[in-house]
Structures are given as C-alpha cells and as structure tokens.
Amino acid sequence: MALTAITLLCFAALLPFPGLGGKEHSGELDMVLVKVDVTNKFTNNFVSYSTNVTEGMPMFGVLNKLQDTQSFRFTYSINKSYGIFLESVNGLAGSTANKTYWELLSKKGKTITRLNVGIGCYQPKKNEIFIMNYTTWG
Ligand SMILES: *[C@@H]1O[C@H](CO)[C@@H](O)[C@H](O)[C@H]1NC(C)=O
Ligand SMILES: *[C@@H]1O[C@H](CO)[C@@H](O)[C@H](O)[C@H]1NC(C)=O
Ligand SMILES: *[C@@H]1O[C@H](CO)[C@@H](O)[C@H](O)[C@H]1NC(C)=O
Ligand SMILES: *[C@@H]1O[C@H](CO)[C@@H](O)[C@H](O)[C@H]1NC(C)=O
C-alpha cells in the first residue's frame, strides 16, 4: 500500500507522464538497457551490472530486478515524508558516525551529475550509467 502511494507521488512529481508524451498507446513499451556501477574507492571495489527494463521504470524497480536476477543486493527504508531511502548496497551501509553514504550519480557520455531525486522517483534513460558511489561527507 505504502509503495503504491509513493510510486504515484513520484509520477505526479515527474509530469509529463511517460505514456502521455505524444507516443501512441500501442501497448508496446520500449525497453531500456540500464547499467549500474557500484564503486567503493576505499576498498577498491568496482562492480558493474546491467539489465533491460521497460522505459520509465524508476530506479527502485531496476534495483529490485537486479537483486532478483543477479548478485546485486540492496536495502532501503521508507520515510513517510520523502519516500524510499537507500540504506545499503551489497551489504555495506552508510553510517552517520563515519560520515559515509551511497552517493547516486548519473553518467551520460562524459558528463557525470549527481541525482536530485531518490531511487523511488529516478527514471534512467537510454545510454545512461547509474553510479552508486560509496563516499564521505564533511
Ligand atoms: C538487453 O537487450 C539487448 C537487445 O535485445 C540485448 O542485446 C542484451 O543482451 C540485453 N542485455 C541484458 C543485460 O539483458
Ligand atoms: C524523513 O527524512 C527527514 C529528512 O531527512 C527526517 O527529518 C525525518 O525525521 C524522516 N522521517 C522519518 C519518519 O524517518
Ligand atoms: C565505521 O568505520 C570503522 C572503521 O572503518 C568500521 O570498523 C565501522 O564498522 C564503521 N561503522 C559503521 C557503523 O559503519
Ligand atoms: C566517488 O567517491 C570518491 C570518494 O569520495 C570520489 O573520490 C570520487 O570522485 C567519486 N566518484 C564520482 C564519480 O563522483
């Protein structure tokens, strides 16, 4: 129930809705190849995953698909106000005490940008690499 509400909220916030962008409602959805790089400079770990999903699927769905079909693992919590918060990736969680967190970035061509929405809302595009980078703040 909670998930449904969050998903709807995200779609509302991301108008125009993917299906209403002038594409014909043929019932056929485009597939997107999504690449997910998990990097941790401190342990020298780099793992790359990829999967095909229907266009418009939020990152949350992509990560669940990777978890169901590959060795990728993640955990999350649901914040009643802000939706889905990523907590850990492949067994490693961010820590307030250690000032560590999973930074979410998107790479298109050579340009890397930090995401301004969470995994519950973010919809990856074609030819884009989604980076989960274990990093520190402060
Ligand atoms: C994604 O789909 C393309 C085209 O059908 C295919 O060549 C590729 O192997 C698929 N990749 C994955 C990771 O499923
Ligand atoms: C939701 O996140 C906000 C901002 O980080 C935080 O202040 C708030 O306590 C969180 N609420 C819950 C229920 O975790
Ligand atoms: C904080 O960092 C230390 C040293 O790397 C580590 O042993 C500890 O498990 C970390 N704490 C948390 C909560 O991640
Ligand atoms: C990932 O985090 C490391 C450590 O903080 C940082 O040096 C590196 O620039 C980050 N990578 C990206 C792509 O921002």
CSV table of N, CA and C and ligand atoms in Angstrom, one decimal:
chain,number,residue,atom,x,y,z
A,1,MET,N,0.8,-1.2,0.0
A,1,MET,CA,0.0,0.0,0.0
A,1,MET,C,0.9,1.3,0.0
A,2,ALA,N,1.8,1.3,1.0
A,2,ALA,CA,2.7,2.5,1.1
A,2,ALA,C,3.5,2.6,-0.2
A,3,LEU,N,3.9,1.5,-0.8
A,3,LEU,CA,4.7,1.6,-2.0
A,3,LEU,C,3.9,2.2,-3.2
A,4,THR,N,2.7,1.8,-3.3
A,4,THR,CA,1.8,2.3,-4.3
A,4,THR,C,1.7,3.8,-4.2
A,5,ALA,N,1.4,4.2,-3.0
A,5,ALA,CA,1.2,5.7,-2.8
A,5,ALA,C,2.5,6.4,-3.2
A,6,ILE,N,3.7,5.9,-2.8
A,6,ILE,CA,4.9,6.6,-3.1
A,6,ILE,C,5.1,6.6,-4.6
A,7,THR,N,4.9,5.5,-5.3
A,7,THR,CA,5.1,5.5,-6.7
A,7,THR,C,4.2,6.5,-7.4
A,8,LEU,N,2.9,6.6,-7.0
A,8,LEU,CA,2.0,7.6,-7.6
A,8,LEU,C,2.5,9.0,-7.3
A,9,LEU,N,3.0,9.3,-6.1
A,9,LEU,CA,3.5,10.6,-5.8
A,9,LEU,C,4.7,10.9,-6.8
A,10,CYS,N,5.6,10.0,-7.0
A,10,CYS,CA,6.7,10.2,-7.8
A,10,CYS,C,6.3,10.5,-9.3
A,11,PHE,N,5.3,9.8,-9.8
A,11,PHE,CA,4.9,10.0,-11.1
A,11,PHE,C,4.3,11.4,-11.2
A,12,ALA,N,3.5,11.8,-10.2
A,12,ALA,CA,2.9,13.1,-10.2
A,12,ALA,C,3.9,14.2,-10.3
A,13,ALA,N,5.0,13.9,-9.5
A,13,ALA,CA,6.1,15.0,-9.4
A,13,ALA,C,6.9,15.0,-10.7
A,14,LEU,N,6.8,14.0,-11.5
A,14,LEU,CA,7.7,13.9,-12.7
A,14,LEU,C,6.9,14.1,-14.0
A,15,LEU,N,5.8,14.8,-13.9
A,15,LEU,CA,5.0,15.0,-15.1
A,15,LEU,C,5.9,15.7,-16.2
A,16,PRO,N,5.7,15.5,-17.5
A,16,PRO,CA,4.7,14.7,-18.1
A,16,PRO,C,4.9,13.2,-17.9
A,17,PHE,N,3.9,12.5,-17.6
A,17,PHE,CA,3.9,11.0,-17.5
A,17,PHE,C,4.4,10.4,-18.8
A,18,PRO,N,5.3,9.4,-18.7
A,18,PRO,CA,6.0,8.9,-19.9
A,18,PRO,C,5.0,8.5,-21.0
A,19,GLY,N,3.9,7.9,-20.6
A,19,GLY,CA,2.9,7.4,-21.6
A,19,GLY,C,2.1,8.5,-22.3
A,20,LEU,N,2.2,9.8,-21.7
A,20,LEU,CA,1.4,10.9,-22.3
A,20,LEU,C,2.2,11.8,-23.1
A,21,GLY,N,3.4,11.4,-23.5
A,21,GLY,CA,4.4,12.3,-24.1
A,21,GLY,C,4.2,12.3,-25.6
A,22,GLY,N,3.0,12.0,-26.1
A,22,GLY,CA,2.8,12.0,-27.6
A,22,GLY,C,3.0,10.7,-28.2
A,23,LYS,N,3.5,9.7,-27.5
A,23,LYS,CA,3.7,8.4,-28.0
A,23,LYS,C,2.3,7.7,-28.2
A,24,GLU,N,2.2,6.9,-29.2
A,24,GLU,CA,0.9,6.2,-29.4
A,24,GLU,C,0.7,5.1,-28.3
A,25,HIS,N,-0.5,4.9,-27.9
A,25,HIS,CA,-0.7,3.9,-26.9
A,25,HIS,C,-0.9,2.5,-27.6
A,26,SER,N,0.2,2.0,-28.2
A,26,SER,CA,0.1,0.8,-28.9
A,26,SER,C,0.2,-0.4,-27.9
A,27,GLY,N,0.4,-0.1,-26.7
A,27,GLY,CA,0.5,-1.2,-25.7
A,27,GLY,C,1.9,-1.8,-25.6
A,28,GLU,N,2.8,-1.3,-26.6
A,28,GLU,CA,4.1,-1.8,-26.6
A,28,GLU,C,5.1,-0.9,-25.9
A,29,LEU,N,5.8,-1.3,-24.9
A,29,LEU,CA,6.7,-0.4,-24.2
A,29,LEU,C,8.1,-0.6,-24.6
A,30,ASP,N,8.8,0.5,-24.8
A,30,ASP,CA,10.2,0.4,-25.1
A,30,ASP,C,11.0,-0.2,-24.0
A,31,MET,N,12.1,-0.9,-24.3
A,31,MET,CA,13.0,-1.4,-23.3
A,31,MET,C,14.2,-0.5,-23.3
A,32,VAL,N,14.8,-0.4,-22.1
A,32,VAL,CA,16.0,0.4,-21.9
A,32,VAL,C,17.0,-0.5,-21.2
A,33,LEU,N,18.2,-0.4,-21.8
A,33,LEU,CA,19.3,-1.2,-21.1
A,33,LEU,C,19.9,-0.2,-20.1
A,34,VAL,N,19.8,-0.6,-18.8
A,34,VAL,CA,20.3,0.2,-17.7
A,34,VAL,C,21.6,-0.4,-17.2
A,35,LYS,N,22.6,0.4,-17.1
A,35,LYS,CA,23.9,-0.1,-16.5
A,35,LYS,C,24.0,0.6,-15.1
A,36,VAL,N,24.4,-0.3,-14.1
A,36,VAL,CA,24.6,0.2,-12.8
A,36,VAL,C,26.0,-0.1,-12.3
A,37,ASP,N,26.8,0.9,-12.0
A,37,ASP,CA,28.1,0.7,-11.5
A,37,ASP,C,28.1,0.9,-10.0
A,38,VAL,N,28.6,0.0,-9.2
A,38,VAL,CA,28.8,0.1,-7.8
A,38,VAL,C,30.3,0.3,-7.5
A,39,THR,N,30.6,1.5,-6.9
A,39,THR,CA,32.0,1.8,-6.7
A,39,THR,C,32.3,2.1,-5.3
A,40,ASN,N,33.4,1.7,-4.8
A,40,ASN,CA,33.9,2.0,-3.5
A,40,ASN,C,35.4,2.2,-3.5
A,41,LYS,N,35.8,3.4,-3.5
A,41,LYS,CA,37.2,3.8,-3.6
A,41,LYS,C,38.0,3.3,-2.4
A,42,PHE,N,37.4,3.2,-1.3
A,42,PHE,CA,38.1,2.9,0.0
A,42,PHE,C,38.5,1.4,0.0
A,43,THR,N,37.7,0.6,-0.6
A,43,THR,CA,38.0,-0.9,-0.6
A,43,THR,C,38.5,-1.3,-2.0
A,44,ASN,N,38.6,-0.3,-2.9
A,44,ASN,CA,39.0,-0.7,-4.3
A,44,ASN,C,38.0,-1.6,-5.0
A,45,ASN,N,36.7,-1.5,-4.6
A,45,ASN,CA,35.7,-2.4,-5.3
A,45,ASN,C,35.0,-1.6,-6.4
A,46,PHE,N,34.8,-2.4,-7.5
A,46,PHE,CA,34.0,-1.9,-8.6
A,46,PHE,C,33.3,-3.0,-9.2
A,47,VAL,N,32.0,-2.9,-9.2
A,47,VAL,CA,31.1,-4.0,-9.8
A,47,VAL,C,30.2,-3.3,-10.8
A,48,SER,N,30.0,-3.9,-11.9
A,48,SER,CA,29.1,-3.3,-12.9
A,48,SER,C,28.0,-4.3,-13.2
A,49,TYR,N,26.8,-3.8,-13.3
A,49,TYR,CA,25.6,-4.7,-13.6
A,49,TYR,C,24.9,-4.1,-14.8
A,50,SER,N,24.1,-4.9,-15.5
A,50,SER,CA,23.2,-4.3,-16.5
A,50,SER,C,22.0,-5.2,-16.7
A,51,THR,N,20.9,-4.5,-17.0
A,51,THR,CA,19.7,-5.2,-17.2
A,51,THR,C,18.8,-4.4,-18.1
A,52,ASN,N,17.9,-5.1,-18.8
A,52,ASN,CA,16.9,-4.5,-19.6
A,52,ASN,C,15.6,-4.3,-18.9
A,53,VAL,N,15.1,-3.1,-18.9
A,53,VAL,CA,13.8,-2.9,-18.2
A,53,VAL,C,12.9,-2.0,-19.1
A,54,THR,N,11.6,-2.0,-18.8
A,54,THR,CA,10.7,-1.1,-19.6
A,54,THR,C,11.0,0.3,-19.3
A,55,GLU,N,10.9,1.1,-20.4
A,55,GLU,CA,11.2,2.5,-20.3
A,55,GLU,C,10.3,3.2,-19.2
A,56,GLY,N,10.9,4.1,-18.4
A,56,GLY,CA,10.1,4.8,-17.4
A,56,GLY,C,10.1,4.1,-16.1
A,57,MET,N,10.6,2.9,-16.0
A,57,MET,CA,10.7,2.2,-14.7
A,57,MET,C,11.6,3.0,-13.7
A,58,PRO,N,11.2,3.3,-12.5
A,58,PRO,CA,12.1,4.0,-11.6
A,58,PRO,C,13.2,3.1,-11.2
A,59,MET,N,14.3,3.8,-10.7
A,59,MET,CA,15.5,3.0,-10.3
A,59,MET,C,15.2,2.0,-9.3
A,60,PHE,N,14.2,2.2,-8.4
A,60,PHE,CA,13.8,1.3,-7.4
A,60,PHE,C,13.4,-0.1,-8.0
A,61,GLY,N,12.7,0.0,-9.1
A,61,GLY,CA,12.3,-1.3,-9.9
A,61,GLY,C,13.5,-1.9,-10.5
A,62,VAL,N,14.4,-1.1,-11.1
A,62,VAL,CA,15.6,-1.6,-11.7
A,62,VAL,C,16.5,-2.4,-10.7
A,63,LEU,N,16.6,-1.7,-9.5
A,63,LEU,CA,17.5,-2.3,-8.4
A,63,LEU,C,16.8,-3.6,-7.9
A,64,ASN,N,15.5,-3.7,-7.8
A,64,ASN,CA,14.8,-4.9,-7.4
A,64,ASN,C,15.0,-6.0,-8.4
A,65,LYS,N,15.0,-5.6,-9.7
A,65,LYS,CA,15.2,-6.6,-10.8
A,65,LYS,C,16.6,-7.2,-10.7
A,66,LEU,N,17.6,-6.3,-10.5
A,66,LEU,CA,19.0,-6.7,-10.3
A,66,LEU,C,19.1,-7.7,-9.1
A,67,GLN,N,18.5,-7.3,-8.0
A,67,GLN,CA,18.5,-8.2,-6.8
A,67,GLN,C,17.9,-9.5,-7.1
A,68,ASP,N,16.8,-9.6,-7.9
A,68,ASP,CA,16.1,-10.8,-8.1
A,68,ASP,C,16.9,-11.7,-9.1
A,69,THR,N,17.7,-11.1,-10.0
A,69,THR,CA,18.2,-11.9,-11.1
A,69,THR,C,19.8,-12.0,-11.0
A,70,GLN,N,20.4,-11.1,-10.2
A,70,GLN,CA,21.9,-11.1,-10.2
A,70,GLN,C,22.4,-11.0,-8.8
A,71,SER,N,23.7,-10.9,-8.7
A,71,SER,CA,24.3,-10.9,-7.3
A,71,SER,C,24.2,-9.6,-6.6
A,72,PHE,N,23.5,-8.6,-7.2
A,72,PHE,CA,23.4,-7.3,-6.6
A,72,PHE,C,22.4,-7.4,-5.4
A,73,ARG,N,22.7,-6.7,-4.3
A,73,ARG,CA,21.9,-6.7,-3.1
A,73,ARG,C,21.7,-5.2,-2.6
A,74,PHE,N,20.5,-4.9,-2.2
A,74,PHE,CA,20.4,-3.5,-1.6
A,74,PHE,C,19.3,-3.6,-0.5
A,75,THR,N,19.3,-2.6,0.4
A,75,THR,CA,18.3,-2.5,1.4
A,75,THR,C,17.9,-1.0,1.4
A,76,TYR,N,16.6,-0.8,1.9
A,76,TYR,CA,16.1,0.6,1.9
A,76,TYR,C,15.1,0.8,3.1
A,77,SER,N,14.8,2.0,3.4
A,77,SER,CA,13.8,2.3,4.4
A,77,SER,C,12.8,3.2,3.7
A,78,ILE,N,11.6,3.3,4.3
A,78,ILE,CA,10.6,4.2,3.7
A,78,ILE,C,10.4,5.3,4.7
A,79,ASN,N,10.7,6.5,4.2
A,79,ASN,CA,10.5,7.7,5.0
A,79,ASN,C,9.1,8.3,4.7
A,80,LYS,N,8.3,8.5,5.7
A,80,LYS,CA,6.9,8.8,5.4
A,80,LYS,C,6.7,10.1,4.6
A,81,SER,N,7.7,11.0,4.7
A,81,SER,CA,7.6,12.2,4.0
A,81,SER,C,8.3,12.2,2.6
A,82,TYR,N,9.4,11.5,2.6
A,82,TYR,CA,10.2,11.7,1.4
A,82,TYR,C,10.3,10.4,0.5
A,83,GLY,N,9.7,9.3,1.0
A,83,GLY,CA,9.7,8.1,0.2
A,83,GLY,C,10.9,7.2,0.5
A,84,ILE,N,11.4,6.6,-0.6
A,84,ILE,CA,12.4,5.5,-0.4
A,84,ILE,C,13.8,6.0,-0.2
A,85,PHE,N,14.4,5.6,0.9
A,85,PHE,CA,15.8,5.9,1.1
A,85,PHE,C,16.7,4.7,1.0
A,86,LEU,N,17.7,4.8,0.2
A,86,LEU,CA,18.7,3.7,0.0
A,86,LEU,C,19.5,3.6,1.3
A,87,GLU,N,19.6,2.4,1.8
A,87,GLU,CA,20.4,2.2,3.1
A,87,GLU,C,21.7,1.5,2.9
A,88,SER,N,21.7,0.4,2.2
A,88,SER,CA,22.9,-0.4,1.9
A,88,SER,C,23.0,-1.0,0.5
A,89,VAL,N,24.2,-1.2,0.1
A,89,VAL,CA,24.4,-1.8,-1.2
A,89,VAL,C,25.4,-2.9,-1.0
A,90,ASN,N,25.1,-4.1,-1.5
A,90,ASN,CA,26.0,-5.3,-1.4
A,90,ASN,C,26.5,-5.4,0.0
A,91,GLY,N,25.6,-5.2,1.0
A,91,GLY,CA,26.0,-5.5,2.4
A,91,GLY,C,26.6,-4.3,3.1
A,92,LEU,N,26.9,-3.3,2.4
A,92,LEU,CA,27.6,-2.1,3.0
A,92,LEU,C,26.6,-1.0,3.2
A,93,ALA,N,26.4,-0.5,4.4
A,93,ALA,CA,25.5,0.6,4.7
A,93,ALA,C,26.3,1.9,5.0
A,94,GLY,N,25.6,3.0,4.7
A,94,GLY,CA,26.2,4.3,5.1
A,94,GLY,C,26.1,4.4,6.6
A,95,SER,N,26.9,5.3,7.1
A,95,SER,CA,27.0,5.5,8.6
A,95,SER,C,27.1,6.9,8.9
A,96,THR,N,26.2,7.4,9.8
A,96,THR,CA,26.2,8.8,10.2
A,96,THR,C,27.5,9.0,11.0
A,97,ALA,N,27.9,8.0,11.9
A,97,ALA,CA,29.1,8.2,12.7
A,97,ALA,C,30.3,8.3,11.9
A,98,ASN,N,30.4,7.5,10.8
A,98,ASN,CA,31.6,7.6,9.9
A,98,ASN,C,31.4,8.6,8.8
A,99,LYS,N,30.3,9.2,8.7
A,99,LYS,CA,30.0,10.2,7.7
A,99,LYS,C,30.2,9.6,6.3
A,100,THR,N,29.6,8.4,6.1
A,100,THR,CA,29.7,7.7,4.8
A,100,THR,C,28.3,7.5,4.3
A,101,TYR,N,28.1,7.5,3.0
A,101,TYR,CA,26.8,7.3,2.4
A,101,TYR,C,27.0,6.9,0.9
A,102,TRP,N,25.9,6.4,0.4
A,102,TRP,CA,25.9,6.0,-1.0
A,102,TRP,C,25.5,7.2,-1.9
A,103,GLU,N,26.4,7.7,-2.6
A,103,GLU,CA,26.1,8.9,-3.5
A,103,GLU,C,25.6,8.3,-4.8
A,104,LEU,N,24.5,8.9,-5.3
A,104,LEU,CA,23.9,8.5,-6.5
A,104,LEU,C,24.2,9.4,-7.6
A,105,LEU,N,24.8,8.9,-8.7
A,105,LEU,CA,25.2,9.8,-9.8
A,105,LEU,C,24.7,9.2,-11.1
A,106,SER,N,24.6,10.0,-12.2
A,106,SER,CA,24.3,9.6,-13.5
A,106,SER,C,25.3,10.0,-14.5
A,107,LYS,N,25.7,9.1,-15.3
A,107,LYS,CA,26.8,9.4,-16.3
A,107,LYS,C,26.2,9.3,-17.7
A,108,LYS,N,26.2,10.4,-18.4
A,108,LYS,CA,25.8,10.5,-19.8
A,108,LYS,C,26.9,10.9,-20.6
A,109,GLY,N,27.4,10.1,-21.5
A,109,GLY,CA,28.6,10.4,-22.2
A,109,GLY,C,29.8,10.6,-21.2
A,110,LYS,N,30.4,11.8,-21.2
A,110,LYS,CA,31.4,12.1,-20.3
A,110,LYS,C,31.0,12.9,-19.1
A,111,THR,N,29.7,13.3,-19.1
A,111,THR,CA,29.2,14.1,-18.1
A,111,THR,C,28.6,13.3,-16.9
A,112,ILE,N,29.1,13.6,-15.7
A,112,ILE,CA,28.6,13.0,-14.5
A,112,ILE,C,27.8,14.0,-13.7
A,113,THR,N,26.6,13.7,-13.3
A,113,THR,CA,25.8,14.6,-12.5
A,113,THR,C,25.3,13.9,-11.3
A,114,ARG,N,25.1,14.6,-10.2
A,114,ARG,CA,24.5,14.0,-9.0
A,114,ARG,C,23.0,14.0,-9.1
A,115,LEU,N,22.4,12.9,-8.7
A,115,LEU,CA,20.9,12.9,-8.8
A,115,LEU,C,20.3,13.8,-7.8
A,116,ASN,N,19.2,14.5,-8.2
A,116,ASN,CA,18.5,15.3,-7.2
A,116,ASN,C,17.2,14.7,-6.7
A,117,VAL,N,16.9,13.5,-7.1
A,117,VAL,CA,15.8,12.7,-6.6
A,117,VAL,C,16.2,11.4,-6.2
A,118,GLY,N,15.5,10.7,-5.4
A,118,GLY,CA,15.9,9.4,-4.9
A,118,GLY,C,15.6,8.2,-5.9
A,119,ILE,N,15.9,7.0,-5.4
A,119,ILE,CA,15.7,5.8,-6.3
A,119,ILE,C,14.2,5.5,-6.5
A,120,GLY,N,13.3,6.0,-5.7
A,120,GLY,CA,11.9,5.8,-5.9
A,120,GLY,C,11.4,6.6,-7.0
A,121,CYS,N,12.0,7.7,-7.4
A,121,CYS,CA,11.5,8.6,-8.4
A,121,CYS,C,12.3,8.6,-9.7
A,122,TYR,N,13.6,8.3,-9.6
A,122,TYR,CA,14.5,8.5,-10.7
A,122,TYR,C,14.3,7.4,-11.8
A,123,GLN,N,14.1,7.9,-13.0
A,123,GLN,CA,13.8,7.0,-14.2
A,123,GLN,C,15.0,7.1,-15.1
A,124,PRO,N,15.9,6.0,-15.1
A,124,PRO,CA,17.0,6.1,-16.0
A,124,PRO,C,16.7,6.1,-17.5
A,125,LYS,N,17.5,6.8,-18.2
A,125,LYS,CA,17.3,6.9,-19.7
A,125,LYS,C,18.3,6.0,-20.5
A,126,LYS,N,18.0,5.9,-21.8
A,126,LYS,CA,18.9,5.2,-22.6
A,126,LYS,C,20.3,5.7,-22.6
A,127,ASN,N,21.3,4.8,-22.7
A,127,ASN,CA,22.7,5.2,-22.8
A,127,ASN,C,23.2,6.0,-21.6
A,128,GLU,N,22.6,5.7,-20.4
A,128,GLU,CA,23.0,6.3,-19.2
A,128,GLU,C,23.5,5.3,-18.2
A,129,ILE,N,24.5,5.7,-17.5
A,129,ILE,CA,25.1,4.8,-16.5
A,129,ILE,C,24.7,5.3,-15.1
A,130,PHE,N,24.1,4.5,-14.3
A,130,PHE,CA,23.7,4.9,-13.0
A,130,PHE,C,24.9,4.4,-12.0
A,131,ILE,N,25.4,5.4,-11.3
A,131,ILE,CA,26.6,5.1,-10.4
A,131,ILE,C,26.2,5.2,-9.0
A,132,MET,N,26.5,4.1,-8.2
A,132,MET,CA,26.3,4.1,-6.8
A,132,MET,C,27.7,4.2,-6.2
A,133,ASN,N,28.0,5.3,-5.6
A,133,ASN,CA,29.4,5.6,-5.2
A,133,ASN,C,29.5,5.7,-3.6
A,134,TYR,N,30.2,4.8,-3.0
A,134,TYR,CA,30.3,4.9,-1.5
A,134,TYR,C,31.3,6.0,-1.2
A,135,THR,N,30.9,7.0,-0.5
A,135,THR,CA,31.7,8.2,-0.3
A,135,THR,C,31.5,8.8,1.1
A,136,THR,N,32.2,9.9,1.4
A,136,THR,CA,32.1,10.6,2.7
A,136,THR,C,31.6,12.0,2.5
A,137,TRP,N,31.1,12.6,3.6
A,137,TRP,CA,30.8,14.0,3.6
A,137,TRP,C,31.6,14.7,4.7
A,138,GLY,N,31.6,16.0,4.7
A,138,GLY,CA,32.2,16.7,5.8
A,138,GLY,C,33.7,16.7,5.9
B,1,LIG,C1,19.3,-6.2,-23.4
B,1,LIG,O1,18.7,-6.3,-24.7
B,1,LIG,C2,19.6,-6.2,-25.8
B,1,LIG,C3,18.7,-6.2,-27.1
B,1,LIG,O2,17.7,-7.1,-27.0
B,1,LIG,C4,20.4,-7.5,-25.8
B,1,LIG,O3,21.3,-7.5,-26.8
B,1,LIG,C5,21.2,-7.5,-24.5
B,1,LIG,O4,22.0,-8.7,-24.3
B,1,LIG,C6,20.3,-7.4,-23.2
B,1,LIG,N1,21.1,-7.2,-22.1
B,1,LIG,C7,20.8,-7.7,-20.9
B,1,LIG,C8,21.8,-7.4,-19.8
B,1,LIG,O5,19.8,-8.3,-20.6
B,2,LIG,C1,12.4,11.7,6.9
B,2,LIG,O1,13.5,12.4,6.5
B,2,LIG,C2,13.7,13.7,7.0
B,2,LIG,C3,14.8,14.3,6.3
B,2,LIG,O2,16.0,13.5,6.4
B,2,LIG,C4,13.9,13.5,8.6
B,2,LIG,O3,14.0,14.8,9.1
B,2,LIG,C5,12.7,12.8,9.1
B,2,LIG,O4,12.9,12.5,10.5
B,2,LIG,C6,12.4,11.4,8.4
B,2,LIG,N1,11.2,10.8,8.9
B,2,LIG,C7,11.1,9.6,9.3
B,2,LIG,C8,9.8,9.1,9.7
B,2,LIG,O5,12.1,8.8,9.2
B,3,LIG,C1,33.0,2.9,10.9
B,3,LIG,O1,34.3,2.8,10.3
B,3,LIG,C2,35.0,1.7,11.0
B,3,LIG,C3,36.5,1.8,10.5
B,3,LIG,O2,36.5,1.6,9.1
B,3,LIG,C4,34.3,0.4,10.9
B,3,LIG,O3,35.0,-0.6,11.6
B,3,LIG,C5,32.9,0.5,11.4
B,3,LIG,O4,32.2,-0.7,11.2
B,3,LIG,C6,32.2,1.7,10.8
B,3,LIG,N1,30.9,1.8,11.4
B,3,LIG,C7,29.7,1.8,10.7
B,3,LIG,C8,28.5,1.9,11.5
B,3,LIG,O5,29.7,1.6,9.5
B,4,LIG,C1,33.3,8.6,-5.6
B,4,LIG,O1,33.7,8.8,-4.3
B,4,LIG,C2,35.1,9.0,-4.2
B,4,LIG,C3,35.5,9.1,-2.7
B,4,LIG,O2,34.8,10.1,-2.1
B,4,LIG,C4,35.5,10.2,-5.0
B,4,LIG,O3,36.9,10.4,-5.0
B,4,LIG,C5,35.0,10.1,-6.5
B,4,LIG,O4,35.3,11.2,-7.2
B,4,LIG,C6,33.6,9.7,-6.5
B,4,LIG,N1,33.2,9.3,-7.9
B,4,LIG,C7,32.4,10.1,-8.6
B,4,LIG,C8,32.1,9.5,-10.0
B,4,LIG,O5,32.0,11.1,-8.3
